[in-house]
Amino acid sequence: MPAPDLPPGEAQGLVGGQPDPNLRTEAAGGQLIVSGTGYSLSLGATSASGIGQQVANDGVLRVPTGGVLQLGGSGFAPAGTVDVFLDPPTTSGLAFVLARLLPRASYSLGRLSVDADGVVSGRIEMPAATPPGNRVLQLVGLTSDNRALVLSLGIQIAEPVAPSIVIGATRGLGAQRQTVTVSGSAPGLAGRTLTVRVRDGGQIRYTNYPMRPTVRSDGSFTTRIRSAKALRLYVNLVVDGVRIRSNAVLVRAAR
């Protein structure tokens, strides 16, 4: 059916052809959670290399061109299917038909199977030819009581952004002067475990510090190093054979 005109972050649900009064959306744990009358869905995205793209507090699902849409949910007709479409936002039937005929204007992204318990999960690849911009994602299936369900979500197709790591380090005061706190941000790397590389004044080479911080869902991370020596350190991570390295920082010796 024609996609409604929805800006990113807004949603429309039709159950049995009627607006769903219970439709709700929220950002939680880096995912977009959509729930309504008897059903619930979580949607997320990764880049083509598997780097997670967090759904921010604005509730906008941003899928990189060539990336992957991740979908999971319950409350669907057992052993059914959910079809996924990406359409230009338009309420004009003629414009919708023309969009279907124009190359690269509209996509059928694929079909996911629903299991015997009404649960659906899977990954949908975003075609590399999809141009960046505001689009409408449509999910079409059946509810558990066999009513037609059409969910339309305003999303953004984004240019792929190379992940980065930025850090800072501070030495504690007083009784904590032998503790160095390292904190930083690594957008797009939520859930990844980082390696802290450290070199003190008496060392020629960097070594791995045993404590390895994990990036939180908001892209931040923190770890602590016990040392009274002057330190130079950085943080890195290898993704698909590519090394992502932070800036290096210098921490003075404890006094």
PDB file of N, CA, C and O in Angstrom, residues 147-212:
ATOM      1  N   ARG A 147      -5.537 -10.491  11.681  1.00  0.00           N
ATOM      2  CA  ARG A 147      -5.908  -9.205  11.097  1.00  0.00           C
ATOM      3  C   ARG A 147      -4.692  -8.616  10.385  1.00  0.00           C
ATOM      4  O   ARG A 147      -3.558  -8.775  10.843  1.00  0.00           O
ATOM      5  N   ALA A 148      -4.956  -7.960   9.266  1.00  0.00           N
ATOM      6  CA  ALA A 148      -3.860  -7.354   8.505  1.00  0.00           C
ATOM      7  C   ALA A 148      -3.164  -6.283   9.343  1.00  0.00           C
ATOM      8  O   ALA A 148      -3.815  -5.437   9.966  1.00  0.00           O
ATOM      9  N   LEU A 149      -1.821  -6.327   9.369  1.00  0.00           N
ATOM     10  CA  LEU A 149      -1.025  -5.361  10.120  1.00  0.00           C
ATOM     11  C   LEU A 149      -0.067  -4.666   9.164  1.00  0.00           C
ATOM     12  O   LEU A 149       0.701  -5.321   8.449  1.00  0.00           O
ATOM     13  N   VAL A 150      -0.130  -3.336   9.143  1.00  0.00           N
ATOM     14  CA  VAL A 150       0.793  -2.534   8.342  1.00  0.00           C
ATOM     15  C   VAL A 150       1.427  -1.491   9.252  1.00  0.00           C
ATOM     16  O   VAL A 150       0.728  -0.607   9.769  1.00  0.00           O
ATOM     17  N   LEU A 151       2.725  -1.617   9.477  1.00  0.00           N
ATOM     18  CA  LEU A 151       3.462  -0.642  10.275  1.00  0.00           C
ATOM     19  C   LEU A 151       4.316   0.200   9.342  1.00  0.00           C
ATOM     20  O   LEU A 151       5.061  -0.332   8.515  1.00  0.00           O
ATOM     21  N   SER A 152       4.210   1.509   9.468  1.00  0.00           N
ATOM     22  CA  SER A 152       5.008   2.437   8.666  1.00  0.00           C
ATOM     23  C   SER A 152       5.848   3.281   9.614  1.00  0.00           C
ATOM     24  O   SER A 152       5.310   3.865  10.573  1.00  0.00           O
ATOM     25  N   LEU A 153       7.152   3.341   9.370  1.00  0.00           N
ATOM     26  CA  LEU A 153       8.083   4.046  10.248  1.00  0.00           C
ATOM     27  C   LEU A 153       8.915   5.019   9.436  1.00  0.00           C
ATOM     28  O   LEU A 153       9.533   4.627   8.434  1.00  0.00           O
ATOM     29  N   GLY A 154       8.940   6.272   9.861  1.00  0.00           N
ATOM     30  CA  GLY A 154       9.843   7.225   9.240  1.00  0.00           C
ATOM     31  C   GLY A 154      11.265   6.983   9.715  1.00  0.00           C
ATOM     32  O   GLY A 154      11.540   6.993  10.921  1.00  0.00           O
ATOM     33  N   ILE A 155      12.185   6.716   8.798  1.00  0.00           N
ATOM     34  CA  ILE A 155      13.577   6.416   9.145  1.00  0.00           C
ATOM     35  C   ILE A 155      14.506   7.289   8.306  1.00  0.00           C
ATOM     36  O   ILE A 155      14.060   8.046   7.432  1.00  0.00           O
ATOM     37  N   GLN A 156      15.791   7.178   8.580  1.00  0.00           N
ATOM     38  CA  GLN A 156      16.798   7.855   7.765  1.00  0.00           C
ATOM     39  C   GLN A 156      17.757   6.825   7.180  1.00  0.00           C
ATOM     40  O   GLN A 156      18.230   5.937   7.896  1.00  0.00           O
ATOM     41  N   ILE A 157      18.005   6.952   5.883  1.00  0.00           N
ATOM     42  CA  ILE A 157      19.102   6.220   5.268  1.00  0.00           C
ATOM     43  C   ILE A 157      20.308   7.142   5.317  1.00  0.00           C
ATOM     44  O   ILE A 157      20.250   8.277   4.818  1.00  0.00           O
ATOM     45  N   ALA A 158      21.365   6.699   5.954  1.00  0.00           N
ATOM     46  CA  ALA A 158      22.498   7.572   6.236  1.00  0.00           C
ATOM     47  C   ALA A 158      23.743   7.129   5.482  1.00  0.00           C
ATOM     48  O   ALA A 158      23.907   5.948   5.159  1.00  0.00           O
ATOM     49  N   GLU A 159      24.606   8.089   5.232  1.00  0.00           N
ATOM     50  CA  GLU A 159      25.921   7.767   4.709  1.00  0.00           C
ATOM     51  C   GLU A 159      26.677   6.958   5.764  1.00  0.00           C
ATOM     52  O   GLU A 159      26.617   7.276   6.943  1.00  0.00           O
ATOM     53  N   PRO A 160      27.381   5.904   5.368  1.00  0.00           N
ATOM     54  CA  PRO A 160      28.169   5.157   6.348  1.00  0.00           C
ATOM     55  C   PRO A 160      29.205   6.068   7.016  1.00  0.00           C
ATOM     56  O   PRO A 160      29.862   6.862   6.345  1.00  0.00           O
ATOM     57  N   VAL A 161      29.285   5.973   8.330  1.00  0.00           N
ATOM     58  CA  VAL A 161      30.235   6.786   9.090  1.00  0.00           C
ATOM     59  C   VAL A 161      31.312   5.878   9.667  1.00  0.00           C
ATOM     60  O   VAL A 161      31.015   4.880  10.324  1.00  0.00           O
ATOM     61  N   ALA A 162      32.544   6.226   9.398  1.00  0.00           N
ATOM     62  CA  ALA A 162      33.650   5.429   9.932  1.00  0.00           C
ATOM     63  C   ALA A 162      33.690   5.558  11.454  1.00  0.00           C
ATOM     64  O   ALA A 162      33.633   6.674  11.986  1.00  0.00           O
ATOM     65  N   PRO A 163      33.733   4.450  12.178  1.00  0.00           N
ATOM     66  CA  PRO A 163      33.785   4.527  13.641  1.00  0.00           C
ATOM     67  C   PRO A 163      35.076   5.168  14.110  1.00  0.00           C
ATOM     68  O   PRO A 163      36.106   5.094  13.437  1.00  0.00           O
ATOM     69  N   SER A 164      35.016   5.805  15.253  1.00  0.00           N
ATOM     70  CA  SER A 164      36.197   6.465  15.810  1.00  0.00           C
ATOM     71  C   SER A 164      36.201   6.306  17.321  1.00  0.00           C
ATOM     72  O   SER A 164      35.174   6.022  17.940  1.00  0.00           O
ATOM     73  N   ILE A 165      37.379   6.500  17.914  1.00  0.00           N
ATOM     74  CA  ILE A 165      37.541   6.420  19.362  1.00  0.00           C
ATOM     75  C   ILE A 165      38.300   7.660  19.822  1.00  0.00           C
ATOM     76  O   ILE A 165      39.356   7.982  19.273  1.00  0.00           O
ATOM     77  N   VAL A 166      37.748   8.356  20.801  1.00  0.00           N
ATOM     78  CA  VAL A 166      38.398   9.536  21.373  1.00  0.00           C
ATOM     79  C   VAL A 166      38.489   9.338  22.880  1.00  0.00           C
ATOM     80  O   VAL A 166      37.492   8.968  23.517  1.00  0.00           O
ATOM     81  N   ILE A 167      39.674   9.576  23.455  1.00  0.00           N
ATOM     82  CA  ILE A 167      39.857   9.325  24.889  1.00  0.00           C
ATOM     83  C   ILE A 167      40.462  10.537  25.600  1.00  0.00           C
ATOM     84  O   ILE A 167      41.023  11.441  24.982  1.00  0.00           O
ATOM     85  N   GLY A 168      40.326  10.498  26.898  1.00  0.00           N
ATOM     86  CA  GLY A 168      41.004  11.414  27.797  1.00  0.00           C
ATOM     87  C   GLY A 168      41.424  10.625  29.025  1.00  0.00           C
ATOM     88  O   GLY A 168      40.895   9.542  29.290  1.00  0.00           O
ATOM     89  N   ALA A 169      42.390  11.135  29.796  1.00  0.00           N
ATOM     90  CA  ALA A 169      42.862  10.417  30.990  1.00  0.00           C
ATOM     91  C   ALA A 169      43.236  11.424  32.065  1.00  0.00           C
ATOM     92  O   ALA A 169      43.835  12.466  31.765  1.00  0.00           O
ATOM     93  N   THR A 170      42.864  11.117  33.302  1.00  0.00           N
ATOM     94  CA  THR A 170      43.185  11.986  34.431  1.00  0.00           C
ATOM     95  C   THR A 170      43.726  11.156  35.587  1.00  0.00           C
ATOM     96  O   THR A 170      43.267  10.041  35.820  1.00  0.00           O
ATOM     97  N   ARG A 171      44.695  11.726  36.289  1.00  0.00           N
ATOM     98  CA  ARG A 171      45.231  11.055  37.476  1.00  0.00           C
ATOM     99  C   ARG A 171      44.478  11.536  38.704  1.00  0.00           C
ATOM    100  O   ARG A 171      44.117  12.711  38.815  1.00  0.00           O
ATOM    101  N   GLY A 172      44.213  10.604  39.623  1.00  0.00           N
ATOM    102  CA  GLY A 172      43.502  10.953  40.837  1.00  0.00           C
ATOM    103  C   GLY A 172      44.330  11.812  41.773  1.00  0.00           C
ATOM    104  O   GLY A 172      45.554  11.960  41.608  1.00  0.00           O
ATOM    105  N   LEU A 173      43.669  12.375  42.763  1.00  0.00           N
ATOM    106  CA  LEU A 173      44.325  13.233  43.745  1.00  0.00           C
ATOM    107  C   LEU A 173      44.404  12.537  45.095  1.00  0.00           C
ATOM    108  O   LEU A 173      43.625  11.638  45.390  1.00  0.00           O
ATOM    109  N   GLY A 174      45.322  12.962  45.904  1.00  0.00           N
ATOM    110  CA  GLY A 174      45.442  12.440  47.258  1.00  0.00           C
ATOM    111  C   GLY A 174      45.667  10.943  47.288  1.00  0.00           C
ATOM    112  O   GLY A 174      46.584  10.425  46.638  1.00  0.00           O
ATOM    113  N   ALA A 175      44.799  10.245  48.009  1.00  0.00           N
ATOM    114  CA  ALA A 175      44.946   8.798  48.139  1.00  0.00           C
ATOM    115  C   ALA A 175      44.739   8.073  46.822  1.00  0.00           C
ATOM    116  O   ALA A 175      45.107   6.902  46.693  1.00  0.00           O
ATOM    117  N   GLN A 176      44.167   8.761  45.841  1.00  0.00           N
ATOM    118  CA  GLN A 176      43.891   8.133  44.536  1.00  0.00           C
ATOM    119  C   GLN A 176      44.925   8.508  43.483  1.00  0.00           C
ATOM    120  O   GLN A 176      44.714   8.263  42.293  1.00  0.00           O
ATOM    121  N   ARG A 177      46.080   9.072  43.909  1.00  0.00           N
ATOM    122  CA  ARG A 177      47.036   9.573  42.923  1.00  0.00           C
ATOM    123  C   ARG A 177      47.714   8.465  42.115  1.00  0.00           C
ATOM    124  O   ARG A 177      48.333   8.738  41.091  1.00  0.00           O
ATOM    125  N   GLN A 178      47.629   7.209  42.578  1.00  0.00           N
ATOM    126  CA  GLN A 178      48.198   6.108  41.798  1.00  0.00           C
ATOM    127  C   GLN A 178      47.170   5.480  40.845  1.00  0.00           C
ATOM    128  O   GLN A 178      47.448   4.451  40.226  1.00  0.00           O
ATOM    129  N   THR A 179      46.022   6.107  40.729  1.00  0.00           N
ATOM    130  CA  THR A 179      44.987   5.600  39.833  1.00  0.00           C
ATOM    131  C   THR A 179      44.763   6.586  38.684  1.00  0.00           C
ATOM    132  O   THR A 179      44.556   7.782  38.915  1.00  0.00           O
ATOM    133  N   VAL A 180      44.805   6.069  37.470  1.00  0.00           N
ATOM    134  CA  VAL A 180      44.540   6.876  36.277  1.00  0.00           C
ATOM    135  C   VAL A 180      43.201   6.422  35.699  1.00  0.00           C
ATOM    136  O   VAL A 180      43.006   5.227  35.432  1.00  0.00           O
ATOM    137  N   THR A 181      42.286   7.361  35.544  1.00  0.00           N
ATOM    138  CA  THR A 181      40.982   7.061  34.953  1.00  0.00           C
ATOM    139  C   THR A 181      41.006   7.408  33.470  1.00  0.00           C
ATOM    140  O   THR A 181      41.311   8.539  33.095  1.00  0.00           O
ATOM    141  N   VAL A 182      40.710   6.418  32.660  1.00  0.00           N
ATOM    142  CA  VAL A 182      40.646   6.603  31.208  1.00  0.00           C
ATOM    143  C   VAL A 182      39.175   6.547  30.796  1.00  0.00           C
ATOM    144  O   VAL A 182      38.480   5.589  31.113  1.00  0.00           O
ATOM    145  N   SER A 183      38.707   7.570  30.117  1.00  0.00           N
ATOM    146  CA  SER A 183      37.328   7.587  29.646  1.00  0.00           C
ATOM    147  C   SER A 183      37.303   8.079  28.212  1.00  0.00           C
ATOM    148  O   SER A 183      38.232   8.750  27.751  1.00  0.00           O
ATOM    149  N   GLY A 184      36.259   7.722  27.508  1.00  0.00           N
ATOM    150  CA  GLY A 184      36.200   8.135  26.116  1.00  0.00           C
ATOM    151  C   GLY A 184      34.872   7.811  25.477  1.00  0.00           C
ATOM    152  O   GLY A 184      33.935   7.338  26.131  1.00  0.00           O
ATOM    153  N   SER A 185      34.798   8.091  24.192  1.00  0.00           N
ATOM    154  CA  SER A 185      33.595   7.800  23.416  1.00  0.00           C
ATOM    155  C   SER A 185      33.988   7.026  22.162  1.00  0.00           C
ATOM    156  O   SER A 185      35.043   7.268  21.575  1.00  0.00           O
ATOM    157  N   ALA A 186      33.128   6.094  21.797  1.00  0.00           N
ATOM    158  CA  ALA A 186      33.345   5.266  20.607  1.00  0.00           C
ATOM    159  C   ALA A 186      32.006   5.048  19.936  1.00  0.00           C
ATOM    160  O   ALA A 186      31.422   3.962  20.003  1.00  0.00           O
ATOM    161  N   PRO A 187      31.454   6.096  19.286  1.00  0.00           N
ATOM    162  CA  PRO A 187      30.142   5.962  18.656  1.00  0.00           C
ATOM    163  C   PRO A 187      30.122   4.855  17.619  1.00  0.00           C
ATOM    164  O   PRO A 187      31.058   4.686  16.847  1.00  0.00           O
ATOM    165  N   GLY A 188      29.043   4.076  17.642  1.00  0.00           N
ATOM    166  CA  GLY A 188      28.915   2.976  16.694  1.00  0.00           C
ATOM    167  C   GLY A 188      29.600   1.700  17.118  1.00  0.00           C
ATOM    168  O   GLY A 188      29.561   0.708  16.398  1.00  0.00           O
ATOM    169  N   LEU A 189      30.213   1.687  18.311  1.00  0.00           N
ATOM    170  CA  LEU A 189      30.953   0.506  18.755  1.00  0.00           C
ATOM    171  C   LEU A 189      30.368  -0.073  20.042  1.00  0.00           C
ATOM    172  O   LEU A 189      31.059  -0.766  20.784  1.00  0.00           O
ATOM    173  N   ALA A 190      29.104   0.182  20.308  1.00  0.00           N
ATOM    174  CA  ALA A 190      28.472  -0.324  21.529  1.00  0.00           C
ATOM    175  C   ALA A 190      28.609  -1.835  21.628  1.00  0.00           C
ATOM    176  O   ALA A 190      28.421  -2.559  20.653  1.00  0.00           O
ATOM    177  N   GLY A 191      28.969  -2.297  22.841  1.00  0.00           N
ATOM    178  CA  GLY A 191      29.117  -3.728  23.076  1.00  0.00           C
ATOM    179  C   GLY A 191      30.478  -4.282  22.724  1.00  0.00           C
ATOM    180  O   GLY A 191      30.782  -5.432  23.073  1.00  0.00           O
ATOM    181  N   ARG A 192      31.297  -3.500  22.071  1.00  0.00           N
ATOM    182  CA  ARG A 192      32.639  -3.965  21.700  1.00  0.00           C
ATOM    183  C   ARG A 192      33.592  -3.796  22.876  1.00  0.00           C
ATOM    184  O   ARG A 192      33.500  -2.853  23.657  1.00  0.00           O
ATOM    185  N   THR A 193      34.538  -4.713  22.991  1.00  0.00           N
ATOM    186  CA  THR A 193      35.550  -4.658  24.034  1.00  0.00           C
ATOM    187  C   THR A 193      36.832  -4.087  23.445  1.00  0.00           C
ATOM    188  O   THR A 193      37.345  -4.584  22.432  1.00  0.00           O
ATOM    189  N   LEU A 194      37.348  -3.043  24.078  1.00  0.00           N
ATOM    190  CA  LEU A 194      38.505  -2.311  23.576  1.00  0.00           C
ATOM    191  C   LEU A 194      39.789  -2.768  24.252  1.00  0.00           C
ATOM    192  O   LEU A 194      39.771  -3.347  25.342  1.00  0.00           O
ATOM    193  N   THR A 195      40.907  -2.500  23.620  1.00  0.00           N
ATOM    194  CA  THR A 195      42.219  -2.791  24.184  1.00  0.00           C
ATOM    195  C   THR A 195      42.918  -1.487  24.524  1.00  0.00           C
ATOM    196  O   THR A 195      43.001  -0.584  23.685  1.00  0.00           O
ATOM    197  N   VAL A 196      43.407  -1.378  25.762  1.00  0.00           N
ATOM    198  CA  VAL A 196      44.161  -0.208  26.201  1.00  0.00           C
ATOM    199  C   VAL A 196      45.641  -0.509  26.065  1.00  0.00           C
ATOM    200  O   VAL A 196      46.142  -1.490  26.633  1.00  0.00           O
ATOM    201  N   ARG A 197      46.335   0.309  25.311  1.00  0.00           N
ATOM    202  CA  ARG A 197      47.778   0.140  25.083  1.00  0.00           C
ATOM    203  C   ARG A 197      48.521   1.183  25.916  1.00  0.00           C
ATOM    204  O   ARG A 197      48.241   2.381  25.843  1.00  0.00           O
ATOM    205  N   VAL A 198      49.491   0.709  26.725  1.00  0.00           N
ATOM    206  CA  VAL A 198      50.152   1.564  27.705  1.00  0.00           C
ATOM    207  C   VAL A 198      51.670   1.460  27.558  1.00  0.00           C
ATOM    208  O   VAL A 198      52.212   0.376  27.305  1.00  0.00           O
ATOM    209  N   ARG A 199      52.350   2.609  27.736  1.00  0.00           N
ATOM    210  CA  ARG A 199      53.823   2.625  27.767  1.00  0.00           C
ATOM    211  C   ARG A 199      54.240   3.629  28.839  1.00  0.00           C
ATOM    212  O   ARG A 199      53.821   4.781  28.822  1.00  0.00           O
ATOM    213  N   ASP A 200      55.079   3.161  29.806  1.00  0.00           N
ATOM    214  CA  ASP A 200      55.586   4.102  30.797  1.00  0.00           C
ATOM    215  C   ASP A 200      56.970   4.603  30.371  1.00  0.00           C
ATOM    216  O   ASP A 200      57.506   4.193  29.340  1.00  0.00           O
ATOM    217  N   GLY A 201      57.521   5.485  31.175  1.00  0.00           N
ATOM    218  CA  GLY A 201      58.771   6.128  30.795  1.00  0.00           C
ATOM    219  C   GLY A 201      59.937   5.187  30.616  1.00  0.00           C
ATOM    220  O   GLY A 201      60.901   5.503  29.900  1.00  0.00           O
ATOM    221  N   GLY A 202      59.873   4.002  31.236  1.00  0.00           N
ATOM    222  CA  GLY A 202      60.982   3.064  31.130  1.00  0.00           C
ATOM    223  C   GLY A 202      60.807   2.023  30.046  1.00  0.00           C
ATOM    224  O   GLY A 202      61.659   1.138  29.892  1.00  0.00           O
ATOM    225  N   GLN A 203      59.718   2.100  29.303  1.00  0.00           N
ATOM    226  CA  GLN A 203      59.446   1.103  28.276  1.00  0.00           C
ATOM    227  C   GLN A 203      59.664   1.670  26.882  1.00  0.00           C
ATOM    228  O   GLN A 203      59.455   2.858  26.637  1.00  0.00           O
ATOM    229  N   ILE A 204      60.076   0.779  25.975  1.00  0.00           N
ATOM    230  CA  ILE A 204      60.265   1.176  24.577  1.00  0.00           C
ATOM    231  C   ILE A 204      58.983   0.936  23.789  1.00  0.00           C
ATOM    232  O   ILE A 204      58.638   1.711  22.903  1.00  0.00           O
ATOM    233  N   ARG A 205      58.283  -0.145  24.114  1.00  0.00           N
ATOM    234  CA  ARG A 205      57.095  -0.522  23.362  1.00  0.00           C
ATOM    235  C   ARG A 205      55.837  -0.420  24.226  1.00  0.00           C
ATOM    236  O   ARG A 205      55.902  -0.520  25.451  1.00  0.00           O
ATOM    237  N   TYR A 206      54.720  -0.259  23.551  1.00  0.00           N
ATOM    238  CA  TYR A 206      53.426  -0.312  24.226  1.00  0.00           C
ATOM    239  C   TYR A 206      53.084  -1.758  24.557  1.00  0.00           C
ATOM    240  O   TYR A 206      53.438  -2.686  23.818  1.00  0.00           O
ATOM    241  N   THR A 207      52.381  -1.961  25.669  1.00  0.00           N
ATOM    242  CA  THR A 207      51.867  -3.283  26.029  1.00  0.00           C
ATOM    243  C   THR A 207      50.371  -3.173  26.301  1.00  0.00           C
ATOM    244  O   THR A 207      49.849  -2.086  26.586  1.00  0.00           O
ATOM    245  N   ASN A 208      49.676  -4.307  26.230  1.00  0.00           N
ATOM    246  CA  ASN A 208      48.238  -4.323  26.508  1.00  0.00           C
ATOM    247  C   ASN A 208      47.990  -4.309  28.007  1.00  0.00           C
ATOM    248  O   ASN A 208      48.556  -5.128  28.742  1.00  0.00           O
ATOM    249  N   TYR A 209      47.148  -3.395  28.462  1.00  0.00           N
ATOM    250  CA  TYR A 209      46.751  -3.402  29.861  1.00  0.00           C
ATOM    251  C   TYR A 209      45.721  -4.507  30.055  1.00  0.00           C
ATOM    252  O   TYR A 209      44.845  -4.711  29.211  1.00  0.00           O
ATOM    253  N   PRO A 210      45.809  -5.268  31.163  1.00  0.00           N
ATOM    254  CA  PRO A 210      44.921  -6.438  31.322  1.00  0.00           C
ATOM    255  C   PRO A 210      43.433  -6.094  31.389  1.00  0.00           C
ATOM    256  O   PRO A 210      42.594  -6.882  30.952  1.00  0.00           O
ATOM    257  N   MET A 211      43.080  -4.935  31.943  1.00  0.00           N
ATOM    258  CA  MET A 211      41.671  -4.564  32.040  1.00  0.00           C
ATOM    259  C   MET A 211      41.225  -3.986  30.699  1.00  0.00           C
ATOM    260  O   MET A 211      41.824  -3.037  30.182  1.00  0.00           O
ATOM    261  N   ARG A 212      40.121  -4.551  30.126  1.00  0.00           N
ATOM    262  CA  ARG A 212      39.645  -4.130  28.812  1.00  0.00           C
ATOM    263  C   ARG A 212      38.226  -3.578  28.937  1.00  0.00           C
ATOM    264  O   ARG A 212      37.301  -4.318  29.305  1.00  0.00           O
TER     265      ARG A 212
END
